[in-house]
Short mmCIF file of C-alpha atoms in Angstrom, two decimals:
data_model
loop_
_atom_site.label_atom_id
_atom_site.label_comp_id
_atom_site.label_asym_id
_atom_site.label_seq_id
_atom_site.Cartn_x
_atom_site.Cartn_y
_atom_site.Cartn_z
CA MET A 74 170.22 -75.52 -54.54
CA ASN A 75 168.27 -74.03 -51.70
CA LEU A 76 166.96 -76.74 -49.13
CA ASP A 77 162.92 -75.77 -48.39
CA PRO A 78 162.64 -76.25 -44.65
CA ILE A 79 159.06 -77.40 -45.23
CA VAL A 80 160.04 -80.05 -47.66
CA GLU A 81 162.67 -81.16 -44.79
CA GLU A 82 160.26 -81.23 -42.46
CA ILE A 83 157.83 -83.40 -44.35
CA ARG A 84 160.64 -85.80 -45.18
CA GLU A 85 162.05 -86.00 -41.88
CA GLY A 86 158.75 -86.98 -40.52
CA ARG A 87 158.33 -89.85 -43.44
CA ARG A 88 162.03 -90.80 -41.98
CA GLU A 89 160.79 -91.09 -38.57
CA HIS A 90 157.26 -93.16 -39.36
CA ALA A 91 159.27 -95.16 -41.52
CA ALA A 92 161.75 -95.86 -38.95
CA ARG A 93 158.96 -96.92 -36.28
CA PHE A 94 158.05 -99.56 -38.35
CA ASN A 95 161.86 -100.67 -39.51
CA HIS A 96 161.31 -99.30 -42.95
CA ASP A 97 158.66 -102.30 -43.55
CA LEU A 98 156.81 -101.00 -46.27
CA ASN A 99 153.74 -103.51 -45.34
CA ALA A 100 153.64 -102.04 -41.57
CA ILE A 101 153.77 -98.67 -42.95
CA CYS A 102 150.68 -99.00 -45.39
CA ASN A 103 148.93 -100.95 -42.69
CA ASP A 104 149.73 -98.03 -39.88
CA PHE A 105 148.18 -95.32 -42.71
CA ARG A 106 144.84 -97.61 -43.78
CA LYS A 107 144.69 -97.81 -39.69
CA ARG A 108 144.83 -94.09 -39.29
CA GLU A 109 142.30 -93.33 -42.39
CA THR A 110 139.91 -95.51 -40.91
CA GLU A 111 140.17 -93.68 -37.35
CA LEU A 112 139.98 -90.44 -38.98
CA CYS A 113 137.85 -90.97 -41.56
CA ASN A 114 134.69 -89.30 -39.71
CA ARG A 115 137.13 -86.01 -39.28
CA VAL A 116 137.16 -85.43 -43.43
CA VAL A 117 134.77 -83.24 -44.63
CA SER A 118 133.51 -83.53 -48.20
CA LEU A 119 132.20 -80.38 -49.67
CA PRO A 120 129.82 -80.27 -52.67
CA PRO A 121 131.58 -78.77 -55.71
CA LYS A 122 131.44 -75.32 -56.48
CA ARG A 123 128.86 -74.30 -59.45
CA PHE A 124 129.57 -71.07 -61.22
CA ALA A 125 127.53 -68.98 -63.40
CA ARG A 126 129.06 -68.45 -67.05
CA SER A 127 129.51 -64.89 -66.19
CA GLN A 128 131.61 -65.87 -63.66
CA ALA A 129 133.85 -67.80 -66.07
CA LEU A 130 137.55 -66.53 -66.51
CA PRO A 131 137.77 -64.35 -69.77
CA GLY A 132 139.84 -65.83 -72.37
CA ASN A 133 138.90 -69.74 -71.56
CA ALA A 134 136.99 -70.53 -74.94
CA ALA A 135 135.23 -73.68 -73.41
CA LEU A 136 133.63 -71.87 -71.01
CA GLU A 137 132.32 -68.75 -73.10
CA THR A 138 129.40 -68.85 -75.10
CA PRO A 139 129.54 -67.72 -78.68
CA ALA A 140 128.43 -64.50 -79.87
CA SER A 141 125.35 -64.51 -81.46
#
């Protein structure tokens, strides 16, 4: 099985982060919460995109209008 270098990079970052907190799950979660509150103003929430029925994907019966 081939290892994905991107996945390995993420895993290495997790291991380093956990090691900084001596693998204490409460401390790790507290750090994530702290980071989240510090960075919350940097996150952009966009309104959902609305598509016209004519833009619906063909073959999606739930979105197609019935023929008259």
